[in-house]
mmCIF file of N, CA and C in Angstrom:
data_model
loop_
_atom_site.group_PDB
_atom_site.id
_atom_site.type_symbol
_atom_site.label_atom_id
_atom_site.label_comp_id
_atom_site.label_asym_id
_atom_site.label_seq_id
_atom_site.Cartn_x
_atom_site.Cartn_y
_atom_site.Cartn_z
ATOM 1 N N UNK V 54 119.251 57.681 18.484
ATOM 2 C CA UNK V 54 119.396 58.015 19.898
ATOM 3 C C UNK V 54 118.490 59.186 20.285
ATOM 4 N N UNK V 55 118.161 60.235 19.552
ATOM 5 C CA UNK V 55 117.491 61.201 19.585
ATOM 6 C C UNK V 55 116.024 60.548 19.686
ATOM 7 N N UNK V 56 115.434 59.858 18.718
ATOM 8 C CA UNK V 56 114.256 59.308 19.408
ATOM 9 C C UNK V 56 113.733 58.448 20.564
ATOM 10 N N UNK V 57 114.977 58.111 21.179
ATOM 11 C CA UNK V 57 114.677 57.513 22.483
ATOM 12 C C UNK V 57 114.867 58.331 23.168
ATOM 13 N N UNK V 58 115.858 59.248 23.318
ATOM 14 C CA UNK V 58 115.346 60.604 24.228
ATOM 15 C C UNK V 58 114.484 61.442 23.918
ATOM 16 N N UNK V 59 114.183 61.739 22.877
ATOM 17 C CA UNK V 59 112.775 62.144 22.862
ATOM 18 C C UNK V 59 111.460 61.223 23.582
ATOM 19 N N UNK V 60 111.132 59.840 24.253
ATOM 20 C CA UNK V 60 111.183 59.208 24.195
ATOM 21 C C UNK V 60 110.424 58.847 25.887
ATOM 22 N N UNK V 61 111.615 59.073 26.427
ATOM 23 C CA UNK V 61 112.039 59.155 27.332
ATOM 24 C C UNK V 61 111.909 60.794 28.370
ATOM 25 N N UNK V 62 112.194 61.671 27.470
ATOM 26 C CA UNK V 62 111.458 62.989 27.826
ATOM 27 C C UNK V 62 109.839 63.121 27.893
ATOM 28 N N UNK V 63 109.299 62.412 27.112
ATOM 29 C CA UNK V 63 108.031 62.327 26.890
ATOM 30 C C UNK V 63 107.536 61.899 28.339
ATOM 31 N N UNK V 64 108.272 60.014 28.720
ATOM 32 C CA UNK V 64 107.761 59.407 30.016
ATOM 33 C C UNK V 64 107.404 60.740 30.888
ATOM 34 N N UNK V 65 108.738 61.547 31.220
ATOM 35 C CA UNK V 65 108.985 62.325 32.286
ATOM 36 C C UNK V 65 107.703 63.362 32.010
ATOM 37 N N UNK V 66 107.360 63.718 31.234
ATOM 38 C CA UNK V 66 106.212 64.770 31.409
ATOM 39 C C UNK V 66 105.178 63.958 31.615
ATOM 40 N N UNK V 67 104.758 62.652 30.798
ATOM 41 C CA UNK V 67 103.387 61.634 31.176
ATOM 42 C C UNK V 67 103.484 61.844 32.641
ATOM 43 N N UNK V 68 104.653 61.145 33.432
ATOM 44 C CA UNK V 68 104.550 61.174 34.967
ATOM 45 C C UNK V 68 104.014 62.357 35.620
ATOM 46 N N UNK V 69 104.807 62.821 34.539
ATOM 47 C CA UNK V 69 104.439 64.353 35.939
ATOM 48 C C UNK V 69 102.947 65.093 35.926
ATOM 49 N N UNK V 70 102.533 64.802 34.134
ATOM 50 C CA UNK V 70 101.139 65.054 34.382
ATOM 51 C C UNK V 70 99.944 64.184 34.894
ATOM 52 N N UNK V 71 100.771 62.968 34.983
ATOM 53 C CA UNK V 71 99.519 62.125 36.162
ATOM 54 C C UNK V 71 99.529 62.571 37.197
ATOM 55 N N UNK V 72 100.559 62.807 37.811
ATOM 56 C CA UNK V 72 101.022 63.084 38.685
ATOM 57 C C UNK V 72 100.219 64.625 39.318
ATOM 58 N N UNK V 73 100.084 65.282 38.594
ATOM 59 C CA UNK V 73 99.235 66.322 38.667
ATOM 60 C C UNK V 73 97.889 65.961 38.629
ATOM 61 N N UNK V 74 97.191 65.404 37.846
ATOM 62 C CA UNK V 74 95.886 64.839 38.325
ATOM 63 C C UNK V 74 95.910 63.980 39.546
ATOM 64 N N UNK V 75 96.673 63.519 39.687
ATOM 65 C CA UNK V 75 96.093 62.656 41.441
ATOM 66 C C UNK V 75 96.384 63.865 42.724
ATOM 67 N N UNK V 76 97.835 64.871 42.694
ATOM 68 C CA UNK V 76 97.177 65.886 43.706
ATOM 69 C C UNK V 76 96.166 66.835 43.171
ATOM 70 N N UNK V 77 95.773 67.072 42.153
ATOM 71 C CA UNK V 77 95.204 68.618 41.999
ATOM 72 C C UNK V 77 93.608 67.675 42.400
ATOM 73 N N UNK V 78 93.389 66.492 41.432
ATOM 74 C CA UNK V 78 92.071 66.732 41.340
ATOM 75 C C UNK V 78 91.617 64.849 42.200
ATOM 76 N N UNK V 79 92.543 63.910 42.461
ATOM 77 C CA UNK V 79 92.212 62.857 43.070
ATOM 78 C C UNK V 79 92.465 62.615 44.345
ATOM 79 N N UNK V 80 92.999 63.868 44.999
ATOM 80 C CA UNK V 80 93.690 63.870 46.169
ATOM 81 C C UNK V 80 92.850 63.127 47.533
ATOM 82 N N UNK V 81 91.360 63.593 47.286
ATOM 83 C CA UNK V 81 91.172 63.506 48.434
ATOM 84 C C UNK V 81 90.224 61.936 47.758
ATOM 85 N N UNK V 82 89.926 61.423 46.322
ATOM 86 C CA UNK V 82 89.325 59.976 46.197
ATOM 87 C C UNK V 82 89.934 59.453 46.698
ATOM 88 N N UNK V 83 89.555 57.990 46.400
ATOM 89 C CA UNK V 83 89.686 56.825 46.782
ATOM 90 C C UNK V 83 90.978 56.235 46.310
ATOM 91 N N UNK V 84 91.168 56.747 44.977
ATOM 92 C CA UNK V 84 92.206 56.508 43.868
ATOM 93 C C UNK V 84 93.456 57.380 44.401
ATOM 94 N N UNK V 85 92.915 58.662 44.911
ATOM 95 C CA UNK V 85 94.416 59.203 45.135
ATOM 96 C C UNK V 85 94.681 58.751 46.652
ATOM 97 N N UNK V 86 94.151 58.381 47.228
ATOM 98 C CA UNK V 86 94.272 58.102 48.602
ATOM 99 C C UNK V 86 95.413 56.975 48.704
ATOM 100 N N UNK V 87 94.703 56.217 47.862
ATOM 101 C CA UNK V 87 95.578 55.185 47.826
ATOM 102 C C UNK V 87 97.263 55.306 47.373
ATOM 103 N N UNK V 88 97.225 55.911 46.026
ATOM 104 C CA UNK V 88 98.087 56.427 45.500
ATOM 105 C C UNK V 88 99.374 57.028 46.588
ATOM 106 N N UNK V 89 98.865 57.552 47.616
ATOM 107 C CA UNK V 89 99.440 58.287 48.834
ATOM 108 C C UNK V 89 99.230 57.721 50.143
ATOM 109 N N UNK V 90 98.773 56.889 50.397
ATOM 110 C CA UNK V 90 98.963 55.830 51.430
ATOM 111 C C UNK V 90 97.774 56.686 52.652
ATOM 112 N N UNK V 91 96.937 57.232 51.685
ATOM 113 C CA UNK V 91 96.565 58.646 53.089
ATOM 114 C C UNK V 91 94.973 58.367 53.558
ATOM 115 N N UNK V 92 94.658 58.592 54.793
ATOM 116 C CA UNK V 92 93.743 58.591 55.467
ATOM 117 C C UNK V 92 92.364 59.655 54.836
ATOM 118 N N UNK V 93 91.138 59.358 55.050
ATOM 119 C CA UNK V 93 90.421 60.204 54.352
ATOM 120 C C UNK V 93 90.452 62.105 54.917
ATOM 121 N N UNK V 94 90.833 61.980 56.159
ATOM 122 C CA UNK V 94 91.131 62.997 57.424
ATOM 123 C C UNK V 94 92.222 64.025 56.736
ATOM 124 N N UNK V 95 93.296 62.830 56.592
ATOM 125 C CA UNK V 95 94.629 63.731 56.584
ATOM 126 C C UNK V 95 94.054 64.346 54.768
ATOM 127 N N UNK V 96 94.187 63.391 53.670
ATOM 128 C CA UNK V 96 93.777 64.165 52.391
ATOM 129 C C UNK V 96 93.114 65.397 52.489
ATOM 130 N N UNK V 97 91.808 65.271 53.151
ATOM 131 C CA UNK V 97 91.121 66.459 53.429
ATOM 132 C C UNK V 97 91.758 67.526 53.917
ATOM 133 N N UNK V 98 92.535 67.370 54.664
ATOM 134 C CA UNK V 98 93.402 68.246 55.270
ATOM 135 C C UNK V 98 94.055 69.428 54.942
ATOM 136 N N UNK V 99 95.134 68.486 53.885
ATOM 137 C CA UNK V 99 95.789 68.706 52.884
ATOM 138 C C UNK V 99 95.818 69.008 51.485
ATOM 139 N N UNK V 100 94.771 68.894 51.501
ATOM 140 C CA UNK V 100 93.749 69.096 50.114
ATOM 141 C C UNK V 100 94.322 70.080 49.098
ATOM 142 N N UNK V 101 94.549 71.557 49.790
ATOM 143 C CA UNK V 101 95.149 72.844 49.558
ATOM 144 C C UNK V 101 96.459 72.942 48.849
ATOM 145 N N UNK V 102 96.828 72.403 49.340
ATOM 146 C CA UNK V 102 98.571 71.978 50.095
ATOM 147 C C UNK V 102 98.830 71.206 48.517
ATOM 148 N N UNK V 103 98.191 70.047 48.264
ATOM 149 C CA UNK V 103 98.381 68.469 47.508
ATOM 150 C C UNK V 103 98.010 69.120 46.231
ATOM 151 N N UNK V 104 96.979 70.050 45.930
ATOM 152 C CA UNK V 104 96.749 70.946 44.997
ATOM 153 C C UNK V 104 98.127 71.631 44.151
ATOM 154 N N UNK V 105 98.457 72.799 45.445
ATOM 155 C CA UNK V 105 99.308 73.311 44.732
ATOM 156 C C UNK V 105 100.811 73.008 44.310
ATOM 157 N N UNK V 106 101.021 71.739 45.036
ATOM 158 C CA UNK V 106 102.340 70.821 44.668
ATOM 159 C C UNK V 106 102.060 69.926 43.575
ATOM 160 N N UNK V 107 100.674 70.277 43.085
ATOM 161 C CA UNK V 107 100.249 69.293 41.209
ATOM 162 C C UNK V 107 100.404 70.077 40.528
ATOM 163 N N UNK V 108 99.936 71.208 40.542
ATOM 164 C CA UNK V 108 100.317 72.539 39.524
ATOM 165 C C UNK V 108 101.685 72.629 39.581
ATOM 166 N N UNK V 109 102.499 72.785 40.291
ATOM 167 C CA UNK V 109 103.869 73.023 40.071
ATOM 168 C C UNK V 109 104.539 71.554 39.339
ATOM 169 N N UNK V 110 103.675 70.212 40.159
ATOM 170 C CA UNK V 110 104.433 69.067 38.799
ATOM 171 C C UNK V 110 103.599 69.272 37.368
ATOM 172 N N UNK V 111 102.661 69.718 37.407
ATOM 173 C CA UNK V 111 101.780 70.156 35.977
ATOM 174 C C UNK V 111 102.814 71.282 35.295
ATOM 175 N N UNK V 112 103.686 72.008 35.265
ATOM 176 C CA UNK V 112 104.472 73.047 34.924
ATOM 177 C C UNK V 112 105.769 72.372 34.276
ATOM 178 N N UNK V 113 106.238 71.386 35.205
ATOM 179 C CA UNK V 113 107.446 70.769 34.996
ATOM 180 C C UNK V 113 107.258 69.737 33.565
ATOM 181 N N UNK V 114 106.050 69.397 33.742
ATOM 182 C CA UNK V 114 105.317 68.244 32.455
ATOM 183 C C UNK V 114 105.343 69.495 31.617
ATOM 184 N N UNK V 115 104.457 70.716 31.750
ATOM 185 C CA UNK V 115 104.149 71.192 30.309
ATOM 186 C C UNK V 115 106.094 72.155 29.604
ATOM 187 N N UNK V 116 106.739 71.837 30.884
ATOM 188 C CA UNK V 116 108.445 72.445 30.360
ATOM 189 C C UNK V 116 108.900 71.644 29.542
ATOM 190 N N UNK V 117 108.578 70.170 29.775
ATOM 191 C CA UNK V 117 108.802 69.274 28.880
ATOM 192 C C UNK V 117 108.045 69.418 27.639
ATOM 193 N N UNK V 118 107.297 69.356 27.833
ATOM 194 C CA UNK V 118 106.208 69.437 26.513
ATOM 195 C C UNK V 118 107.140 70.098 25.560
ATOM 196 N N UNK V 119 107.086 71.557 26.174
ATOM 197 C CA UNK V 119 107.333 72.801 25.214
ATOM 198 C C UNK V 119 108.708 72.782 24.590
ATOM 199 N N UNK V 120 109.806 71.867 26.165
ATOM 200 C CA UNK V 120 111.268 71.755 24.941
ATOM 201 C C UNK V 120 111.093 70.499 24.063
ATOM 202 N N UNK V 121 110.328 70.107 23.947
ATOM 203 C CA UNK V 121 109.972 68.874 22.556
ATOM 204 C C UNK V 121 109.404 69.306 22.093
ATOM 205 N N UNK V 122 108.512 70.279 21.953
ATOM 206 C CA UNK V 122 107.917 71.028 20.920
ATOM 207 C C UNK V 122 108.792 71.717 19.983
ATOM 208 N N UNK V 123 109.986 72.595 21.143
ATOM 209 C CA UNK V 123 111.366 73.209 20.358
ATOM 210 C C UNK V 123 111.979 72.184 19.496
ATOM 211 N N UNK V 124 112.072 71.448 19.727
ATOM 212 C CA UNK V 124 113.067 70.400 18.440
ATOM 213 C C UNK V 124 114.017 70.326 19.201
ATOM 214 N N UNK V 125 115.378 70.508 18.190
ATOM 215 C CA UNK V 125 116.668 70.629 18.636
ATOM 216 C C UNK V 125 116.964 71.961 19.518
ATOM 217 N N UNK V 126 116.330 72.600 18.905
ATOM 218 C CA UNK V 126 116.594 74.152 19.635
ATOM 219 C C UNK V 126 116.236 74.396 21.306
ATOM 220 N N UNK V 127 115.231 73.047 21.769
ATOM 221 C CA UNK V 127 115.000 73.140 22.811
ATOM 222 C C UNK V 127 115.848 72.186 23.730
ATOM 223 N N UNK V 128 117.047 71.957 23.165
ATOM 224 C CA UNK V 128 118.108 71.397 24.088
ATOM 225 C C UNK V 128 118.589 71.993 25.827
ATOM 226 N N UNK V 129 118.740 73.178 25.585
ATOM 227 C CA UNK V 129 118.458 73.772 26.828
ATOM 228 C C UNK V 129 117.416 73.949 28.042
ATOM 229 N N UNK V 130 116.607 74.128 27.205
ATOM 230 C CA UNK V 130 114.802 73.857 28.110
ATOM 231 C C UNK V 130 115.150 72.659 28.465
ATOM 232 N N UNK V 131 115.028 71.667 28.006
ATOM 233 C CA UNK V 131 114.854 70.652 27.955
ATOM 234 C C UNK V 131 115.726 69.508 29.395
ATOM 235 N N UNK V 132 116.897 70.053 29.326
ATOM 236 C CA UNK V 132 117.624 69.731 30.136
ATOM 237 C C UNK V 132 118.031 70.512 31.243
ATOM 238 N N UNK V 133 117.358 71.839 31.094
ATOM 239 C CA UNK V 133 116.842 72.510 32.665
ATOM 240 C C UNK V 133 115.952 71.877 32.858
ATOM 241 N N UNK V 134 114.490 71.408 32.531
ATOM 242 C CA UNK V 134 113.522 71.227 33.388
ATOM 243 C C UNK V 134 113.881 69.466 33.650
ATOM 244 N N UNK V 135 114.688 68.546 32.910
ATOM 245 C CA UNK V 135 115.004 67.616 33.292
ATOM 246 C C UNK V 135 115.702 67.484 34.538
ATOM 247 N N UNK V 136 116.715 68.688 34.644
ATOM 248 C CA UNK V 136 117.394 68.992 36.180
ATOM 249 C C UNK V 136 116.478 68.992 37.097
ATOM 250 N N UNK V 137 115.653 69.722 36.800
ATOM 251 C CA UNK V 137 114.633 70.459 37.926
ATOM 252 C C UNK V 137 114.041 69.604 38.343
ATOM 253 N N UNK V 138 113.378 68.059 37.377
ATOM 254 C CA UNK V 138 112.717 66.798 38.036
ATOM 255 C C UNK V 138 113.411 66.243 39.078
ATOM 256 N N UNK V 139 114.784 66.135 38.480
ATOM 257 C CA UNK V 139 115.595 65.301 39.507
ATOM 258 C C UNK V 139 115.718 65.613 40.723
ATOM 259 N N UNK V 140 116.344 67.086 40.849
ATOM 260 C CA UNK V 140 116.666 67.916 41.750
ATOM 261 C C UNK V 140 115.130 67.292 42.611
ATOM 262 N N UNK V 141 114.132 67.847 42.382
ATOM 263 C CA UNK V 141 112.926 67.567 42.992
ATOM 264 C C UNK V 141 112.519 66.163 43.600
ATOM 265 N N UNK V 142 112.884 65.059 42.777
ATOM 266 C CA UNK V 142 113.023 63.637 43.079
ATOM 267 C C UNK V 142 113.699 63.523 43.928
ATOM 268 N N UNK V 143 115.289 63.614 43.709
ATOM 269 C CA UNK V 143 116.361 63.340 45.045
ATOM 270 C C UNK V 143 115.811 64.226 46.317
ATOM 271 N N UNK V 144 115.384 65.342 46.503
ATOM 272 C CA UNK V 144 114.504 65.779 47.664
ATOM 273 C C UNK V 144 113.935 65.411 48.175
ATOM 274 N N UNK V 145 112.620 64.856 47.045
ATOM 275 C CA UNK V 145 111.170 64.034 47.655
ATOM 276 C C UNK V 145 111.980 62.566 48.364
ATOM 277 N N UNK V 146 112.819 62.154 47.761
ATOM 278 C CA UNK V 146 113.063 60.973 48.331
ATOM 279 C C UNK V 146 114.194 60.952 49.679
ATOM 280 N N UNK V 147 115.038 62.570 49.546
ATOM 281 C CA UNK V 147 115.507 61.938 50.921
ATOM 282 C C UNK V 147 114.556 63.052 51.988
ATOM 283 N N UNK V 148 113.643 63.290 51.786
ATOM 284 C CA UNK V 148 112.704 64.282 52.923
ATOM 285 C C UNK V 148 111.228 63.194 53.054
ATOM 286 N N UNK V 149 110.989 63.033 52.070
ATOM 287 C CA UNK V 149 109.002 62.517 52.014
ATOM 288 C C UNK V 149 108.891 60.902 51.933
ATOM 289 N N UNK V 150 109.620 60.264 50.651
ATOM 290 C CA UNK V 150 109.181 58.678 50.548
ATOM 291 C C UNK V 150 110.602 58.564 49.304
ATOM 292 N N UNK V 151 111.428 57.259 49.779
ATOM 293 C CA UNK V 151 112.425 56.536 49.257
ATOM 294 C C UNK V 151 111.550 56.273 47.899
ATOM 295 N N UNK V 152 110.500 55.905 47.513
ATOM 296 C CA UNK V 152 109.565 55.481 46.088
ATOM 297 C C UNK V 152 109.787 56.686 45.037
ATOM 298 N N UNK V 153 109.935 57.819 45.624
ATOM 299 C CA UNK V 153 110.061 59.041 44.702
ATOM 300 C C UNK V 153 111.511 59.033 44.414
ATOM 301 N N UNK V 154 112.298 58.145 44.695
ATOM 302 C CA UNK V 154 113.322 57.931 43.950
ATOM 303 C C UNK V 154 113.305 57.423 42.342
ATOM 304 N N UNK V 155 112.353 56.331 42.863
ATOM 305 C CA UNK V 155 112.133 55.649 41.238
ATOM 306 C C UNK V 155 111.101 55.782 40.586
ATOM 307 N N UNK V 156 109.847 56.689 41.247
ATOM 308 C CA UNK V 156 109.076 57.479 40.601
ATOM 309 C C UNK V 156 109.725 58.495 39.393
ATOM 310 N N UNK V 157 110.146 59.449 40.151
ATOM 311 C CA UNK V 157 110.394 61.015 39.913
ATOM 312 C C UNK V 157 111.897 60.850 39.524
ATOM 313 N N UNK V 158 112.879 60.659 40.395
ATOM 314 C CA UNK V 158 114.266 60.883 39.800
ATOM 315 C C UNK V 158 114.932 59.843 39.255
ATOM 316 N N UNK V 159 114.884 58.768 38.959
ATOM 317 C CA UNK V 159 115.973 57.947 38.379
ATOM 318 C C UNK V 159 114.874 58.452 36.767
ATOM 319 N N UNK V 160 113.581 58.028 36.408
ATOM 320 C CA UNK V 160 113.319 58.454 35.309
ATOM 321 C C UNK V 160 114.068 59.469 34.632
ATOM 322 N N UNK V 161 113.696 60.769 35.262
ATOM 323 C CA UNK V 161 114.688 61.982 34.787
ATOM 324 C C UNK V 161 116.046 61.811 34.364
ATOM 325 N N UNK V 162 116.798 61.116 35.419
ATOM 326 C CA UNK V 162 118.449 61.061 35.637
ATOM 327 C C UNK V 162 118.663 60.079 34.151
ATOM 328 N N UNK V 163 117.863 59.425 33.412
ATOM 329 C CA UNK V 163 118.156 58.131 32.317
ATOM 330 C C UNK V 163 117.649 59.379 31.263
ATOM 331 N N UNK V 164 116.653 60.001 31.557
ATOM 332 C CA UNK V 164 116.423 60.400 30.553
ATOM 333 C C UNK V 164 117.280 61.997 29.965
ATOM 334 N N UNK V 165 117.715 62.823 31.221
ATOM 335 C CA UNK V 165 118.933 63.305 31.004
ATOM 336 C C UNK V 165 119.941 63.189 30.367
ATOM 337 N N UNK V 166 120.381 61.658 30.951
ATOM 338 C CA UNK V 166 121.596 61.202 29.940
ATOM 339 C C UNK V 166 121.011 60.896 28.770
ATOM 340 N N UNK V 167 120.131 60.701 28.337
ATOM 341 C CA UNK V 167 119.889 60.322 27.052
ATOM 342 C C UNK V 167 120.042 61.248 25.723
ATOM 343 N N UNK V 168 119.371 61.987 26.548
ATOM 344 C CA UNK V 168 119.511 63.526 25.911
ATOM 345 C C UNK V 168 120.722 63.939 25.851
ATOM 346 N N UNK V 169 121.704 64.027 26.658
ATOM 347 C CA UNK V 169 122.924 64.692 26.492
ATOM 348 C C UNK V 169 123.695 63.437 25.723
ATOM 349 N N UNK V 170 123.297 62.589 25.742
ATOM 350 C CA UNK V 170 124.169 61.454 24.572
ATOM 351 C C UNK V 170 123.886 61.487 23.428
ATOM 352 N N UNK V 171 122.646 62.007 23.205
ATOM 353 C CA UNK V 171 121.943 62.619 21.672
ATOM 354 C C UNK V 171 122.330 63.621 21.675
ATOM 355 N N UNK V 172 123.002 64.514 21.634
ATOM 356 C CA UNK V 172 123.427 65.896 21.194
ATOM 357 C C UNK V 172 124.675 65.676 20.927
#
């Protein structure tokens, strides 16, 4: 059980560090445009903005990282920054786009429990 939440913690940081390359650095291509349903105008725009909301999901990926780096000992990390996805997901999805439900928070919320069923 521990290696599927390990597993599963992993997904949640992959996401979040793609996730960080399409605002920090694809925001305003073709690729992130799409990704975000966004006009070449508005990206540009926002450019700033789409940046510094990738660094902060780039943080949440490398929290993960680091409580799987901890082992067991990073049970705590681990399931704070798993909170912190969700928390962030259920937001994005009832403020920005219903998709960041099953982007961002149901991932987390499975992989939460997973973790707390492995311990």
């Amino acid at each position: 059980m521990l290696l599927i939440a390990d597993i599963a913690t992993a997904l949640v940081a992959l996401i979040h560090a793609g996730i960080l390359v399409l605002e920090m650095f694809l925001w305003t291509r073709p690729a992130g445009r799409r990704a975000f349903g966004l006009s070449r105008e508005f990206a540009e725009q926002t450019r700033v903005l789409a940046a510094n909301q990738g660094l902060y999901n780039g943080f949440l990926a490398a929290g993960l990282v680091y409580a799987l780096a901890l082992g067991a000992a990073g049970y705590g990390v681990r399931t704070f920054f798993l909170a912190c996805v969700l928390v962030a997901g259920l937001y994005g999805a009832a403020t920005a786009s219903r998709a960041i439900l099953f982007v961002q928070a149901l991932p987390a919320a499975v992989a939460l429990a997973l973790v707390m069923a492995a311990r």
